[in-house]
Coordinates of C-alpha atoms in Angstrom, one line a residue:
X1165 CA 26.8 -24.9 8.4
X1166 CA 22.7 -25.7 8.4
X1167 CA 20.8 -22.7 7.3
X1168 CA 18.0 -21.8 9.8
X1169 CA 14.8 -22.0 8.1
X1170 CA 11.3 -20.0 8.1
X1171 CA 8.1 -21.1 7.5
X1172 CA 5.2 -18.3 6.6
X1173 CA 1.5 -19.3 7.3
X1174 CA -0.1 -17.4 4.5
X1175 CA 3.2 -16.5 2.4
X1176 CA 1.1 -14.8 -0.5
X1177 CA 0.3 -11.8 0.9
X1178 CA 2.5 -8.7 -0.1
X1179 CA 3.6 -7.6 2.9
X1180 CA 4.3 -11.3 4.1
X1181 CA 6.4 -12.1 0.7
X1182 CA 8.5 -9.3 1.4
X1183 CA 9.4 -10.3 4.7
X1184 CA 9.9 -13.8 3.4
X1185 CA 12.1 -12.4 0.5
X1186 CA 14.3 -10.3 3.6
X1187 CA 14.7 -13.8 5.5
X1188 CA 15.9 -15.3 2.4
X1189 CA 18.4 -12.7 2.0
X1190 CA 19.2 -12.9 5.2
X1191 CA 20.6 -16.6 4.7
X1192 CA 17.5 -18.4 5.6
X1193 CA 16.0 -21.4 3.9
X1194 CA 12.0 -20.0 3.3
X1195 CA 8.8 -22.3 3.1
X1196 CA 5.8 -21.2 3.1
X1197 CA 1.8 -22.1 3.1
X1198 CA -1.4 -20.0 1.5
X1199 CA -4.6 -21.1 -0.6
X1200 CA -4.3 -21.4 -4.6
X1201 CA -5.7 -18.2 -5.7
X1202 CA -3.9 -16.1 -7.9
X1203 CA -1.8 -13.2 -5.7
X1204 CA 0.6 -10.7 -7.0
X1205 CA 2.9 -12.2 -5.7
X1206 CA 3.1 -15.5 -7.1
X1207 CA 5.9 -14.9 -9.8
X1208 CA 8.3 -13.4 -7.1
X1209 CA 7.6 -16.3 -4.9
X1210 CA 8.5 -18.7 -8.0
X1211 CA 11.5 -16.8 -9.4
X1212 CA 13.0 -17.1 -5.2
X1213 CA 12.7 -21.0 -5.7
X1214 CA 10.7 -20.8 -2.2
X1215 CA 8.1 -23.9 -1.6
X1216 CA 4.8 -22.5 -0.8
X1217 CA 2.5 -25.8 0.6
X1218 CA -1.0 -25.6 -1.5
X1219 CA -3.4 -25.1 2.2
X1220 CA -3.2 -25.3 5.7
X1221 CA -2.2 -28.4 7.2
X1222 CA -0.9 -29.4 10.5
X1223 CA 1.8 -31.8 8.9
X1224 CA 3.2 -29.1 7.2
X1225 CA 4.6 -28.2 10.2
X1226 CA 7.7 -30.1 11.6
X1227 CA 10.6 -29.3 14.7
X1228 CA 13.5 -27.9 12.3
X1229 CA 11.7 -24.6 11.8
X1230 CA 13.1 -21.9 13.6
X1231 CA 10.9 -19.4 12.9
X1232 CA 7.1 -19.4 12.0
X1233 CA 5.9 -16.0 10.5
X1234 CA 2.2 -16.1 10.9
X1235 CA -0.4 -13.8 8.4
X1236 CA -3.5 -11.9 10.1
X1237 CA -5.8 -13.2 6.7
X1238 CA -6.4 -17.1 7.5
X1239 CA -7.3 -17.0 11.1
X1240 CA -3.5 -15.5 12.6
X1241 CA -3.0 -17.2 15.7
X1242 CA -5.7 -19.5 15.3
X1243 CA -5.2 -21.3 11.9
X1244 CA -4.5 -24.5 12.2
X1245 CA -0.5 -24.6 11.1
X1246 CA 0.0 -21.8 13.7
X1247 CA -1.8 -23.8 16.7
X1248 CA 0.7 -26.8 16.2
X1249 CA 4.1 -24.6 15.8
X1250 CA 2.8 -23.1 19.2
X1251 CA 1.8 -26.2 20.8
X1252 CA 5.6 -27.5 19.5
X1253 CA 6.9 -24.5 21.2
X1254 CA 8.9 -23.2 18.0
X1255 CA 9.1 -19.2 17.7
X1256 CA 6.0 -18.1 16.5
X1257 CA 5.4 -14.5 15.8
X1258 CA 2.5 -12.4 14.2
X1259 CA 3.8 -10.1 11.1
X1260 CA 3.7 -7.0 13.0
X1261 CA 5.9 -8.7 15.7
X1262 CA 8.5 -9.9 13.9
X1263 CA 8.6 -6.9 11.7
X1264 CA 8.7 -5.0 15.0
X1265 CA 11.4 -6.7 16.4
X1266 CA 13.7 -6.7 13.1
X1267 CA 13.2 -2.9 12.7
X1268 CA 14.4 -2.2 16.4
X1269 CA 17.6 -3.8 15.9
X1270 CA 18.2 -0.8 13.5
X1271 CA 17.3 2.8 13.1
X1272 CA 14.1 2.7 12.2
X1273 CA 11.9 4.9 9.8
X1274 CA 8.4 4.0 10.0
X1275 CA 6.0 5.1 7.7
X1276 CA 2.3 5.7 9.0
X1277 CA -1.3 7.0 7.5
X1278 CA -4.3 5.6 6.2
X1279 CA -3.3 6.3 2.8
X1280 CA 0.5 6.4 0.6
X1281 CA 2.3 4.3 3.1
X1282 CA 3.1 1.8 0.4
X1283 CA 4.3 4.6 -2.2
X1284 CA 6.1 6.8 0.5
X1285 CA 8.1 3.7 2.1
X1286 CA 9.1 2.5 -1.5
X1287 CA 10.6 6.2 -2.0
X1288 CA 12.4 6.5 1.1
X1289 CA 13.6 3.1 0.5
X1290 CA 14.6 3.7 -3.2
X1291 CA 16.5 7.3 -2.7
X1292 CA 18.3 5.4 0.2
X1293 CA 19.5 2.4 -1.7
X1294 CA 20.5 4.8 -4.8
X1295 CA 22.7 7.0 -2.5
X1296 CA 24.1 4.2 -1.5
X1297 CA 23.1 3.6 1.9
X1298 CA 21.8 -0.5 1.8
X1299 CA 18.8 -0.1 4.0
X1300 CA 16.9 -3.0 5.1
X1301 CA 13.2 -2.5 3.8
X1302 CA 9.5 -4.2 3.9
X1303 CA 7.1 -2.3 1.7
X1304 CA 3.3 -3.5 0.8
X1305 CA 3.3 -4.1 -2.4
X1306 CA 4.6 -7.2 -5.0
X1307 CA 7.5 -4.6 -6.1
X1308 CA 9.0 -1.2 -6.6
X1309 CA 10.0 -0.5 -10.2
X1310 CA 13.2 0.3 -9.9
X1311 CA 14.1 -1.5 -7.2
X1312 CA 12.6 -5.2 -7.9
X1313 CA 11.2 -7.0 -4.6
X1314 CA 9.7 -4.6 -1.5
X1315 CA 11.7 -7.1 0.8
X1316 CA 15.4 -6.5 1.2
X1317 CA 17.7 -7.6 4.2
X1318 CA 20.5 -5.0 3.7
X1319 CA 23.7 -4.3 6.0
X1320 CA 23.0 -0.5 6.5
X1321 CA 22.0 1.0 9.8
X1322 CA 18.8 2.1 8.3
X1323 CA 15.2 0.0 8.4
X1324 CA 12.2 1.1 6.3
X1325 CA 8.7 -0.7 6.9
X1326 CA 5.4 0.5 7.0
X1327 CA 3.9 0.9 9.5
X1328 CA 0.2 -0.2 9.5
X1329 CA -2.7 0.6 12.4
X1330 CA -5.0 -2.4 11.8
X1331 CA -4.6 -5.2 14.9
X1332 CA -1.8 -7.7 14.6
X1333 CA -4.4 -10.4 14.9
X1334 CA -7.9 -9.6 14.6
X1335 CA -8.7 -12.7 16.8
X1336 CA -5.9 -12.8 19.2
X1337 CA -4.3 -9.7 19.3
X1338 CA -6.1 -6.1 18.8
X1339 CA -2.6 -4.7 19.2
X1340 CA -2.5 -2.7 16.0
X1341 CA 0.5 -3.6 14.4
X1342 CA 3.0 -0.6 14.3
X1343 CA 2.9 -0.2 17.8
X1344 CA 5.8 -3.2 17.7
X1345 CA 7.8 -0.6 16.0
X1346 CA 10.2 1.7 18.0
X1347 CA 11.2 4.0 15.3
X1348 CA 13.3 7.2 15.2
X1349 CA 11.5 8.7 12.3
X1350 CA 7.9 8.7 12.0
X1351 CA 6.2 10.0 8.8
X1352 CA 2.4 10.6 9.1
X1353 CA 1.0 11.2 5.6
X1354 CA -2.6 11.5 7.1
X1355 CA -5.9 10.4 9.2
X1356 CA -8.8 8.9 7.9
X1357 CA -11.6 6.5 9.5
X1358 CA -10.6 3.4 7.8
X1359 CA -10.8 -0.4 9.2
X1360 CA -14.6 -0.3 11.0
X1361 CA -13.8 -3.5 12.0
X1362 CA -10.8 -2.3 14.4
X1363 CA -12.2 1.2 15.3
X1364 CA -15.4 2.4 16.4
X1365 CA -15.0 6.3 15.1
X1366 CA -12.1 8.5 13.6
X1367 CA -11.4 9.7 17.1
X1368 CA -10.6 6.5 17.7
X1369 CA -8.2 6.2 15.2
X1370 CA -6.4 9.5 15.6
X1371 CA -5.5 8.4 19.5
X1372 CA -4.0 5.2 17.9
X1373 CA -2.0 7.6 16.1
X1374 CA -0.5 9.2 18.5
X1375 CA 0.3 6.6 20.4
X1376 CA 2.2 5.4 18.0
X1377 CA 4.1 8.4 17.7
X1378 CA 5.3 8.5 21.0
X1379 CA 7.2 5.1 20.8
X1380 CA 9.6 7.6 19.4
X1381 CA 12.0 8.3 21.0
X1382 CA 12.6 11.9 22.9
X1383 CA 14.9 12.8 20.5
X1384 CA 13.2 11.0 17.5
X1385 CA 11.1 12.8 14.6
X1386 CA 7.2 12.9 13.1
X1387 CA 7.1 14.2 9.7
X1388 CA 3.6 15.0 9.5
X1389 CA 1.2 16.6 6.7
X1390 CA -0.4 19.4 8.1
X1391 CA -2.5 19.9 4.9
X1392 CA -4.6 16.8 6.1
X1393 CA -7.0 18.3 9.2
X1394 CA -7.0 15.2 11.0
X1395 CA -3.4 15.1 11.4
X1396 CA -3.2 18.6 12.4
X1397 CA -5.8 18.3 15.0
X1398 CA -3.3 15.9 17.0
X1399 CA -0.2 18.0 16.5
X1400 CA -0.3 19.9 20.3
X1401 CA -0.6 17.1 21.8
X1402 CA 2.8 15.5 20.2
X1403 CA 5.5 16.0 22.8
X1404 CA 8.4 14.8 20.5
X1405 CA 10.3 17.1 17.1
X1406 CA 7.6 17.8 14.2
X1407 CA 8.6 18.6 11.0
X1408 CA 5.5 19.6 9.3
X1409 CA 4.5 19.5 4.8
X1410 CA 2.5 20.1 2.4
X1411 CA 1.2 23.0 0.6
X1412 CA 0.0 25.3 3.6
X1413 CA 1.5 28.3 4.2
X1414 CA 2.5 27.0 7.8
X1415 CA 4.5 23.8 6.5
X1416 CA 7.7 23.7 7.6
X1417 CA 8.6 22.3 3.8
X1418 CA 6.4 23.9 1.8
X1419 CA 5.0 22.8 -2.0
X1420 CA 5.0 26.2 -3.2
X1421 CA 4.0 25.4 -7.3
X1422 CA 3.2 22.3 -9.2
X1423 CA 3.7 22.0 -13.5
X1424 CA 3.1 18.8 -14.8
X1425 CA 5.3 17.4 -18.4
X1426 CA 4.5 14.3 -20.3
X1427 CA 4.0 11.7 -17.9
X1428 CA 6.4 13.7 -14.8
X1429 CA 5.6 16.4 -12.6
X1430 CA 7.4 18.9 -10.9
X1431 CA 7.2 20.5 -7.4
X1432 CA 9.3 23.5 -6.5
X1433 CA 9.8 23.2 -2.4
X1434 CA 10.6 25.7 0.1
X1435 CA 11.9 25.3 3.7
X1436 CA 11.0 28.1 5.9
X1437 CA 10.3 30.2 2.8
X1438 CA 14.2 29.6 1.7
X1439 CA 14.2 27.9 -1.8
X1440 CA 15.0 24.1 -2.4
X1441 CA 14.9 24.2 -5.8
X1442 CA 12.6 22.0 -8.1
X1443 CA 11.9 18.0 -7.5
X1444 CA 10.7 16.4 -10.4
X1445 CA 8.7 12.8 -10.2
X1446 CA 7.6 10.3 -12.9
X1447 CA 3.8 8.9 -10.7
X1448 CA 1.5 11.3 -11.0
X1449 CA -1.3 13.1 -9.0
X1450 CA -0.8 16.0 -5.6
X1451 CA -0.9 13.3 -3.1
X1452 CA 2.0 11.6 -4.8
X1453 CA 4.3 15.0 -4.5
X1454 CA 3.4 15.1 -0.9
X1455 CA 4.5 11.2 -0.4
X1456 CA 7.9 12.3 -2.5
X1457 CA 8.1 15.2 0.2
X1458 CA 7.8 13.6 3.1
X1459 CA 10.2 10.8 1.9
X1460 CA 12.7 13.6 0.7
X1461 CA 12.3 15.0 4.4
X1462 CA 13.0 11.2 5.7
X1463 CA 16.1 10.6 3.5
X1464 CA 18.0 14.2 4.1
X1465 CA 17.2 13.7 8.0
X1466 CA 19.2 10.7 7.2
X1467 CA 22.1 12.3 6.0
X1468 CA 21.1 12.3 2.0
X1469 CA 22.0 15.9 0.8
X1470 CA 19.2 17.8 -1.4
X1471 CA 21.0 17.3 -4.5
X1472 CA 21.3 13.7 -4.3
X1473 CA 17.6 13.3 -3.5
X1474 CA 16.3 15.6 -6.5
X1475 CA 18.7 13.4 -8.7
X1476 CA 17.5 9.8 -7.0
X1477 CA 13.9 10.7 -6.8
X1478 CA 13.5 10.5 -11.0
X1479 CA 14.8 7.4 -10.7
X1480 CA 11.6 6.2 -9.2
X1481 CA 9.2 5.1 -11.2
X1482 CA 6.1 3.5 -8.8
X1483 CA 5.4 0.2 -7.5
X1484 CA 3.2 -2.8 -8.2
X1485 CA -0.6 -1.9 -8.3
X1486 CA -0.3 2.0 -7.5
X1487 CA -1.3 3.5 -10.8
X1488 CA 0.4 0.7 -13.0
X1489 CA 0.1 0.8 -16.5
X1490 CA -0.1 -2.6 -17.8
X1491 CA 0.0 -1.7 -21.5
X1492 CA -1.6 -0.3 -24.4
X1493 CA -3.0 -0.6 -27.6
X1494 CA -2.7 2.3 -29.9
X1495 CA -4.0 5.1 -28.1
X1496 CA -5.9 2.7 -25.6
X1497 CA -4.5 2.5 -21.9
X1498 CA -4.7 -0.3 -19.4
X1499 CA -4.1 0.7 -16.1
X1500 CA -4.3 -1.4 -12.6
X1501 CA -4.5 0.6 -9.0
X1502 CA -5.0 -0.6 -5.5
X1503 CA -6.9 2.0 -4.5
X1504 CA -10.1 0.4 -2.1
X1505 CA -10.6 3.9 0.2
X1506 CA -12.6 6.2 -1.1
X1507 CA -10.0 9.1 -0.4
X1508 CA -7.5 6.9 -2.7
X1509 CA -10.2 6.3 -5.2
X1510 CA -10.6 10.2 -5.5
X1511 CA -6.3 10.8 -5.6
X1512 CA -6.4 8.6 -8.1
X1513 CA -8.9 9.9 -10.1
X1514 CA -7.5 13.3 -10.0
X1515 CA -4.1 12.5 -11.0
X1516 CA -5.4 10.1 -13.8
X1517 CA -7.5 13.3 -15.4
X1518 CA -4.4 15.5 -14.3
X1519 CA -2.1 13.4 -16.6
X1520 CA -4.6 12.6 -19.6
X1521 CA -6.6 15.2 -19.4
X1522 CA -8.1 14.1 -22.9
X1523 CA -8.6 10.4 -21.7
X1524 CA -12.3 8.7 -21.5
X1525 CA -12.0 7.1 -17.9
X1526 CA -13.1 3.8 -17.3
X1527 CA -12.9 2.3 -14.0
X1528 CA -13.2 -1.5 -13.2
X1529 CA -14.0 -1.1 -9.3
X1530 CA -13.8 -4.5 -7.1
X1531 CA -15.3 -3.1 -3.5
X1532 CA -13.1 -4.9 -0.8
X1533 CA -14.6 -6.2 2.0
X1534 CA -18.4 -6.1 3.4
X1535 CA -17.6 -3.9 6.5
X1536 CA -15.9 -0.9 4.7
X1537 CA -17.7 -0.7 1.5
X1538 CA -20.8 -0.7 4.0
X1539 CA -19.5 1.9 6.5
X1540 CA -18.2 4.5 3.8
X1541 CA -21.0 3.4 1.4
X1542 CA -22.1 7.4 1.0
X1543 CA -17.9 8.4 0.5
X1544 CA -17.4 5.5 -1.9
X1545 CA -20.9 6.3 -3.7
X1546 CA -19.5 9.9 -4.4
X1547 CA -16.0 8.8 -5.1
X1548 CA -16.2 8.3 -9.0
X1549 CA -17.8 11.3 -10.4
X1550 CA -14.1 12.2 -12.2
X1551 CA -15.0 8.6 -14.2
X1552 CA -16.6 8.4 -17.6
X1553 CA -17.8 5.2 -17.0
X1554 CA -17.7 2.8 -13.6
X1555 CA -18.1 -1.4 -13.4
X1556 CA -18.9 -2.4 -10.0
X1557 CA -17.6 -5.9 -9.2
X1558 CA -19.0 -8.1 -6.4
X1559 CA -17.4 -7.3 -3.2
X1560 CA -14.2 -9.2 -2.4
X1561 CA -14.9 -10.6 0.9
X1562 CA -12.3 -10.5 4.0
X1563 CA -10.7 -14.3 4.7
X1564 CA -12.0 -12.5 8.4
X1565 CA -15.7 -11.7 7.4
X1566 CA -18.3 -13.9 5.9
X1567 CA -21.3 -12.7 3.7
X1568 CA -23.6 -9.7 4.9
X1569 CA -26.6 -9.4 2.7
X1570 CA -27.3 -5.6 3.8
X1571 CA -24.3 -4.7 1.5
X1572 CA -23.5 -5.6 -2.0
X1573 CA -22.2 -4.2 -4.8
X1574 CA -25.5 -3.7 -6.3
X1575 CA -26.6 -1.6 -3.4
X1576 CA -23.8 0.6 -4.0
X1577 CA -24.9 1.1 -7.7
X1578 CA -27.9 2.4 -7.0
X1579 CA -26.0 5.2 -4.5
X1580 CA -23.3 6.0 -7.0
X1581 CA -25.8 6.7 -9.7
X1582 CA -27.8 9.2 -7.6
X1583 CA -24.5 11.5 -7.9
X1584 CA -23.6 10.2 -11.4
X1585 CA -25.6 7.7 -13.6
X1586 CA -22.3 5.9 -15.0
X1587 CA -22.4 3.0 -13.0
X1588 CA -23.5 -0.3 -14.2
X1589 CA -22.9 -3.8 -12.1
X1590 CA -21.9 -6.4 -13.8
X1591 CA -21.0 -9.5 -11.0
X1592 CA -19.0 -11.8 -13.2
X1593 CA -15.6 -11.3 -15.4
X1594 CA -17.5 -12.7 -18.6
X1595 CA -19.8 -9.7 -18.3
X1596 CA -17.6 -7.2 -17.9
X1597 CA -15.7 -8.6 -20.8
X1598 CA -19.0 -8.2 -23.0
X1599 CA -19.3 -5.0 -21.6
X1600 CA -16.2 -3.9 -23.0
X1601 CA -16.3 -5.5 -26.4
X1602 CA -19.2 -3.1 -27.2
X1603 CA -18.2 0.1 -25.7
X1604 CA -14.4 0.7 -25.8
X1605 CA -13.5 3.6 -27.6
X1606 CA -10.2 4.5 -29.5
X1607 CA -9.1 6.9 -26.9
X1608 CA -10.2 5.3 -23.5
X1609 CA -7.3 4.8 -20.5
X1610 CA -9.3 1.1 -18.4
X1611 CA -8.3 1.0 -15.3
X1612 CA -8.8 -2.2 -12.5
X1613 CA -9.2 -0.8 -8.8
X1614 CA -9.4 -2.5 -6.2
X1615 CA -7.5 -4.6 -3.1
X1616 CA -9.1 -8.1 -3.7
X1617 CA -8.3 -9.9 -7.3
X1618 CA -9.5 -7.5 -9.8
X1619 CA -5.7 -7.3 -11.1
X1620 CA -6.2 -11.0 -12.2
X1621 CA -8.4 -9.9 -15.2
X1622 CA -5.9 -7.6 -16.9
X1623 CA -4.9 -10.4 -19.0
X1624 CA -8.2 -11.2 -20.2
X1625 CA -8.6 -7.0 -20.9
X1626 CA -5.6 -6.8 -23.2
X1627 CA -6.5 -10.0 -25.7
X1628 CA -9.9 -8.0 -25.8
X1629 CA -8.3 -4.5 -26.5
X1630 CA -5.5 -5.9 -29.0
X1631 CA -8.5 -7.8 -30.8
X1632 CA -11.0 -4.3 -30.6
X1633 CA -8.4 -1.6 -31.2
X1634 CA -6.5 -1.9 -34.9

């Protein structure tokens, strides 16, 4: 029999590899088009044997596909390869759509909030595979440790995805993408103005939010964090089941004390002041214990008892580029993180000094994109006062935006050195190499931040280290 095949427009994206790595498990034959940079995701795409064509061409696009998957980053709807699978009238669908409609063939738990969708969704997804459950899954990132690619087509009942609130095609289609999902668990990890390109104001935002939530079913649940304000100042007017976290006194599950160990840390949880016993996790940092929480919440609502859960959650270990250690050298760490919000730049700093408390901090900071560094320019400007030492890159550009020359990274300098004067810009990967060569210390922990390309110079950072550090 002749496998169906899909074609991606813009394969190289995490979230679109996935979902090519689910249609390949799925029994279809995967092709796939994007530019030459370097992505994260290139060696998953290699090891899978899928064909990715180098650019965007029309004649890359031919009448046996039957499916076209089509990324938001290179013009959605309007990129060239796109415009002739339409004009062919093969099925041509937007991620967010075809994520949409795969997840509503299944039960459904969608996970929502500016920040720790990628780690939360990886957890749920991990503690229901390990109990045995074969959930189909799309996460945002290159991989989950323990679990290998974020894409998996599996035969259970249960389908994990994030769910994003940017549009599905910032040209075509404001839609923001989770509202394709119809979900019977929705976790909310929190609200934060994010995306100036999509939303005018945080209001804005939070009424996104809960319209998403009420594509939930009647009988469907939000797990919600009612530590973060913005989430709780939506929470009357959600007219479906809330199951509330966090540490506040009023949390339905409640983190009641935290003790961190070498490298793990350990939350003992109580539901309606009745004890749960202790949950220990090996990814550090307070926001992380709240993602484990909330994904605990998700997998026992799906039938996973407590004990299994506080057995399956040590198995997890993280995902590509959220707080990854790359290596060492000696007593020198190299760490990569995706962090590119302010609020995730300060998580991650806290849990970073929470777990080497002794540790001089560098951070390698690649801004991403012109319209959010310039919006939150004050927020990201007092975001790395934890660090010993910052490098401001050049801004990695949106494939949406072109240059604005009110913004740079220089700009932003100058504001984070009115709070702290440890910042230095250095544009180019050859200075910050030189940098380095005369600064690193025995006992620093380097750390690459960023969503654009700054994982790309790890390489380069551990010849230099393993030649500095004997």
């Amino acid at each position: 029999m002749k496998h169906k095949t899909a074609y991606f427009v813009g394969i190289k994206g995490v979230a679109m590899t996935a979902l090519a790595v689910y249609f390949q498990e799925k029994g279809y034959e995967v092709i796939g088009s994007d530019v030459a940079e370097k992505f994260a995701t290139d060696n998953i795409l290699k090891k899978r044997n899928i064909k990715v064509n180098p650019g965007f061409f029309p004649d890359n696009i031919n009448k046996n596909y039957d499916l076209v998957v089509v990324t938001g980053a290179h013009g959605g709807m309007t990129n060239i390869e796109a415009e002739k699978a339409r004009k062919m009238g093969l099925s041509t669908y937007m991620h967010g759509e075809i994520l949409g409609k795969l997840m509503n063939k299944k039960k459904g738990i969608s996970i929502s909030g500016c920040h720790g969708k990628t780690t939360t969704s990886a957890i749920v997804a991990s503690l229901l595979v390990h109990s045995g459950f074969n959930p189909s899954y799309i996460v945002g990132s290159a991989s989950i440790n323990d679990l290998g690619e974020a894409g998996h087509y599996g035969q259970g009942e249960y389908f994990v995805a994030e769910a994003d609130e940017y549009m599905t095609c910032p040209i075509t289609n404001k839609t923001p993408r989770f509202m394709w999902q119809k979900p019977i668990i929705v976790i909310l990890t929190n609200i934060d103005y994010d995306h100036p390109d999509a939303f005018t104001n945080l209001d804005q935002v939070k009424e996104t939010y809960l319209n998403f939530i009420h594509n939930l079913p009647e009988n469907g649940s939000l797990i919600a964090c009612i530590d973060d304000p913005n989430v709780s100042d939506i929470l009357p007017r959600v007219k479906r089941n809330v199951i509330t976290y966090g540490f506040s006194p009023r949390s339905t599950y409640r983190i009641d004390k935290v003790y961190c160990g070498k490298e793990t840390i350990f939350m003992k949880v109580l539901f309606k002041n009745m004890e749960l016993g202790e949950f220990m996790m090996k990814i550090p940092g307070k926001h992380n214990l709240l993602n484990g929480l909330a994904a605990s919440i998700a997998a026992n609502m799906s039938g996973i008892s407590w004990d299994s859960i506080k057995e399956n959650l040590k198995l997890f270990t993280g995902t590509k580029r959220r707080f990854e250690k790359i290596g060492s050298v000696n007593s020198t760490l190299l760490y990569d993180d995706y962090a590119h919000h302010p609020s995730e730049v300060v998580a991650t700093l806290k849990a970073v000094k929470e777990w080497y408390p002794d540790k001089r901090l560098i951070i390698i900071f690649q801004p991403h994109t012109y319209s959010r560094t310039k919006a939150l320019l004050h927020d990201f400007s007092k975001a790395f006062t934890l660090a010993d030492i910052v490098i401001f890159s050049d801004i990695y550009a949106s494939k949406r935006e072109s240059n604005d020359p009110t913004i740079s990274s220089k700009i932003l300098t100058a504001e984070a050195n009115k709070y702290k004067r440890n910042a230095h810009y250095l544009a180019e990967k050859e200075k910050i190499l030189k940098y380095l060569s005369e600064n690193v210390k025995g006992n620093d922990l380097i750390m690459t931040m960023g969503a654009g390309d700054i994982f790309s110079l790890q390489k380069d950072l551990l010849t230099l280290l393993k030649k500095l550090i004997v």
